Coordinates of C-alpha atoms (C1' of nucleotides) in Angstrom, one line a residue:
Chain T
M1 CA 7.9 123.3 -5.7
S2 CA 10.7 124.9 -7.7
V3 CA 13.4 122.3 -7.0
P4 CA 13.1 119.2 -9.2
A5 CA 12.8 116.0 -7.3
R6 CA 16.0 114.5 -8.8
M7 CA 18.0 117.3 -7.2
L8 CA 16.7 116.4 -3.8
A9 CA 17.3 112.8 -4.5
G10 CA 20.9 113.7 -5.1
A11 CA 21.3 114.9 -1.6
S12 CA 20.0 111.6 -0.1
R13 CA 22.8 109.8 -1.9
L14 CA 25.4 111.8 0.0
P15 CA 26.9 110.4 3.1
G16 CA 25.6 111.4 6.5
R17 CA 22.3 113.0 7.3
A18 CA 20.9 116.5 7.3
L19 CA 21.8 118.4 10.5
P20 CA 18.7 119.0 12.6
P21 CA 17.9 122.7 13.3
G22 CA 18.8 122.2 17.0
F23 CA 22.4 121.4 16.0
F24 CA 23.1 125.1 15.6
A25 CA 21.0 126.2 18.6
R26 CA 23.9 125.4 21.0
H27 CA 27.0 127.0 22.4
T28 CA 29.0 128.3 19.4
V29 CA 32.3 126.7 20.5
R30 CA 30.6 123.3 20.7
V31 CA 29.0 123.7 17.3
A32 CA 32.4 124.8 15.8
R33 CA 34.0 121.6 17.1
D34 CA 31.1 119.4 16.1
L35 CA 31.0 120.7 12.6
L36 CA 34.4 119.1 11.8
G37 CA 33.8 116.2 9.4
S38 CA 30.4 117.4 8.3
W39 CA 29.6 117.8 4.6
L40 CA 29.1 121.3 3.2
C41 CA 27.3 121.3 -0.1
R42 CA 26.5 123.9 -2.7
R43 CA 23.9 123.3 -5.4
E44 CA 23.9 125.5 -8.5
D45 CA 21.0 126.4 -10.7
D46 CA 21.8 123.6 -13.1
G47 CA 21.9 121.1 -10.4
T48 CA 25.6 120.8 -10.1
L49 CA 26.7 119.8 -6.7
S50 CA 30.0 120.9 -5.1
C51 CA 30.8 119.3 -1.7
G52 CA 33.5 119.0 0.8
T53 CA 34.0 117.9 4.4
I54 CA 34.7 120.6 6.9
V55 CA 38.3 120.4 8.3
E56 CA 38.6 123.7 10.0
T57 CA 36.3 126.2 11.9
E58 CA 36.4 129.1 14.3
A59 CA 33.9 130.2 16.9
Y60 CA 32.8 133.8 17.3
R61 CA 30.4 134.3 20.2
G62 CA 28.6 137.1 22.0
E63 CA 29.1 140.8 22.4
T64 CA 31.9 140.2 24.9
D65 CA 34.0 138.4 22.3
P66 CA 36.0 141.3 20.8
A67 CA 36.6 139.5 17.6
C68 CA 33.0 138.8 17.0
H69 CA 31.2 141.2 14.7
A70 CA 28.5 141.5 17.3
A71 CA 31.1 143.1 19.7
R72 CA 29.8 146.5 18.4
G73 CA 26.3 145.6 18.9
R74 CA 23.4 145.1 16.6
T75 CA 23.7 146.8 13.2
P76 CA 22.1 146.1 9.9
R77 CA 25.1 144.0 9.1
T78 CA 25.2 142.0 12.3
R79 CA 21.4 141.5 12.5
V80 CA 21.6 138.0 11.1
L81 CA 24.0 137.0 14.0
Y82 CA 21.2 137.8 16.5
G83 CA 18.6 135.9 14.5
P84 CA 17.6 132.3 14.4
P85 CA 20.4 129.6 14.2
G86 CA 21.0 127.6 11.1
L87 CA 21.3 130.5 8.6
A88 CA 24.4 131.5 6.6
Y89 CA 26.1 134.7 7.6
V90 CA 28.2 135.8 4.6
Y91 CA 30.2 139.0 4.6
F92 CA 32.7 140.7 2.4
N93 CA 36.2 141.5 3.6
Y94 CA 39.3 143.3 2.4
G95 CA 37.5 144.4 -0.6
M96 CA 37.7 141.1 -2.3
H97 CA 37.0 138.2 0.0
H98 CA 33.7 136.5 1.0
L99 CA 33.6 134.5 4.2
L100 CA 30.9 132.0 5.2
N101 CA 29.6 131.5 8.7
A102 CA 26.9 129.4 10.3
V103 CA 24.7 131.3 12.7
T104 CA 24.5 129.6 16.1
E105 CA 23.0 130.0 19.6
R106 CA 19.4 130.6 20.5
D107 CA 17.4 133.3 18.7
G108 CA 18.4 136.6 20.1
Y109 CA 22.0 135.7 21.2
P110 CA 24.7 136.5 18.6
G111 CA 27.1 133.8 17.5
A112 CA 28.5 132.2 14.4
V113 CA 31.0 129.6 13.3
L114 CA 33.4 130.6 10.5
I115 CA 33.9 127.7 8.1
R116 CA 37.6 128.0 7.2
A117 CA 38.5 125.0 5.1
L118 CA 37.1 122.0 3.3
E119 CA 38.5 118.8 2.0
P120 CA 36.9 118.7 -1.5
R121 CA 34.9 115.6 -2.1
R122 CA 32.4 116.1 -5.0
G123 CA 32.4 118.4 -8.0
L124 CA 36.2 119.1 -7.9
A125 CA 36.2 120.0 -11.6
R126 CA 33.7 122.8 -11.0
M127 CA 35.7 124.1 -8.0
M128 CA 38.8 124.2 -10.0
E129 CA 36.9 126.1 -12.7
R130 CA 35.8 128.7 -10.2
R131 CA 39.3 129.2 -8.8
A132 CA 42.3 130.0 -10.9
R133 CA 44.4 127.5 -9.0
R134 CA 44.2 123.8 -9.7
E135 CA 46.0 122.3 -6.8
P136 CA 43.4 120.3 -4.9
R137 CA 45.0 121.0 -1.6
L138 CA 44.5 124.7 -1.9
L139 CA 41.0 124.6 -3.5
A140 CA 39.2 125.4 -0.3
A141 CA 42.0 125.7 2.3
G142 CA 41.0 129.1 3.7
P143 CA 37.7 130.9 4.3
S144 CA 37.9 133.0 1.1
R145 CA 39.2 130.1 -1.1
L146 CA 36.3 128.0 0.2
C147 CA 33.8 130.7 -0.9
Q148 CA 35.5 131.0 -4.3
A149 CA 35.4 127.3 -4.9
L150 CA 31.8 127.0 -4.0
G151 CA 30.6 130.2 -5.6
I152 CA 29.4 131.7 -2.3
D153 CA 28.8 135.5 -2.2
L154 CA 26.6 138.1 -0.5
T155 CA 23.5 136.8 -2.3
L156 CA 23.7 133.8 0.0
N157 CA 23.7 135.8 3.2
E158 CA 20.9 134.6 5.4
A159 CA 20.3 131.6 3.3
P160 CA 19.2 128.6 5.3
L161 CA 21.8 125.9 5.8
D162 CA 19.3 123.2 5.2
G163 CA 18.1 124.7 1.9
P164 CA 18.3 123.7 -1.7
V165 CA 21.3 125.9 -2.5
L166 CA 23.4 125.4 0.6
F167 CA 23.2 122.6 3.0
L168 CA 25.1 120.6 5.6
R169 CA 25.1 116.9 6.4
G170 CA 26.5 115.5 9.6
A171 CA 28.7 112.4 9.1
G172 CA 29.4 111.4 12.6
N173 CA 32.6 111.8 14.5
P174 CA 35.7 112.4 12.3
R175 CA 38.4 109.8 12.4
A176 CA 41.2 112.2 12.9
P177 CA 41.6 113.8 16.4
V178 CA 40.4 117.4 16.7
R179 CA 43.0 120.0 17.6
S180 CA 42.3 123.6 18.8
G181 CA 44.2 126.8 19.1
P182 CA 43.9 130.6 18.8
R183 CA 41.9 132.0 16.0
V184 CA 43.9 133.5 13.1
G185 CA 43.7 136.7 11.1
I186 CA 42.4 138.8 14.0
R187 CA 44.1 141.3 16.3
V188 CA 41.8 141.0 19.2
G189 CA 40.4 138.0 21.1
T190 CA 43.4 135.9 20.3
D191 CA 43.4 134.6 23.8
R192 CA 40.5 132.3 23.1
P193 CA 41.5 128.9 21.6
W194 CA 38.4 128.8 19.5
R195 CA 39.9 127.6 16.2
F196 CA 39.3 123.9 15.6
W197 CA 40.8 121.7 12.9
L198 CA 41.4 118.0 12.1
D199 CA 44.9 116.9 13.1
A200 CA 47.4 116.4 10.2
N201 CA 44.7 117.1 7.6
P202 CA 46.5 118.6 4.5
F203 CA 43.4 120.6 3.6
V204 CA 43.5 122.8 6.7
S205 CA 44.4 126.4 5.8
P206 CA 48.0 127.4 6.0
G207 CA 47.2 130.3 8.3
K208 CA 49.6 130.6 11.2
P209 CA 48.1 129.5 14.5
G210 CA 48.2 132.1 17.2
P211 CA 50.7 135.0 17.7
P212 CA 53.8 134.6 15.6
P213 CA 56.4 132.5 17.5
R214 CA 59.3 134.5 18.8
K215 CA 62.4 133.9 16.9
R216 CA 65.0 132.2 18.9
P217 CA 68.6 131.3 17.9
R218 CA 68.9 127.7 17.0
T219 CA 71.5 126.1 19.3
R220 CA 72.4 122.5 19.9
G221 CA 72.1 120.9 23.3
A222 CA 71.7 123.8 25.7
G223 CA 69.1 125.7 23.7
V224 CA 66.2 125.0 26.0
R225 CA 65.0 128.1 27.9
A226 CA 62.3 128.4 30.5
G227 CA 59.6 131.2 30.0
Chain F
dG1 C1' 29.4 161.9 2.6
dA2 C1' 34.2 160.9 3.8
dA3 C1' 37.6 158.5 6.5
dC4 C1' 39.0 154.4 8.4
dC5 C1' 39.2 149.4 9.3
dG6 C1' 39.3 144.6 8.2
dA7 C1' 37.6 136.8 10.7
dT8 C1' 42.6 137.2 3.5
dT9 C1' 45.1 135.9 -0.4
dG10 C1' 48.6 135.6 -3.7
dC11 C1' 52.7 137.4 -5.6
dC12 C1' 57.0 139.3 -4.6
dT13 C1' 61.9 139.2 -2.8
Chain B
dG1 C1' 58.7 136.9 5.4
dG2 C1' 56.8 141.4 3.4
dC3 C1' 53.1 143.7 1.4
dA4 C1' 49.6 145.4 -2.1
dA5 C1' 45.0 144.8 -3.7
dT6 C1' 40.2 146.7 -3.0
dC7 C1' 35.4 147.9 -1.2
dG8 C1' 31.3 147.2 2.3
dG9 C1' 30.2 148.5 6.8
dT10 C1' 30.8 151.5 10.5
dT11 C1' 31.6 155.8 12.5
dC12 C1' 31.8 160.5 12.8
dG13 C1' 30.8 165.1 11.3

DNA sequence: GAACCGATTGCCT
DNA sequence: GGCAATCGGTTCG
């Protein structure tokens, strides 16, 4: 028993309830949508809690999804994607960014949900400390900012998402409507509308949805074109 | 063991 | 709206 009881008691005071293991053992797209509104919490060694509600996710599923890391098959890196659901898949990108995913699907089938943005709820002071920026809106609006704010790095790869360090709590259906669109920041697989976010939520990442819109001259009246 | 790519961000104009 | 920063994983030799 390495975790003091008072730390565990802290979690019980949070809204919602722990997500059951079966939550992640489903179709990745469904998990991505259902994770919106859930609480993501990070507990540090000193007991400090940093929490936010998930406002944006993306689904990456199967070897036939060209944007999924499993598209090139099982490697030491992607092994966790093929493993049991409910673990964290953290990887390092662009030489400076960490990204947090939740492993989904049944054991043996690769899939993960990228957690792209949080609405900060608890421990904001600590999140601001971790990030150079202070603006609350940008504290965790983006997958790398989120990891910075919560202090998530490769040491948390394969950590259980119902563990003492990292855990999720379902809080029921979010009030805001769920919107969906193409995933961002990728060059392949943009045909799948597997990005989900809470409508009009200011904490959603500013990433452009889908392929860049074609510039068209702004005209008055007769500017509407078909196709 | 070297070349290449990338699920991004922040600073620049 | 453009683009540099920066390094782990993958692939190829």
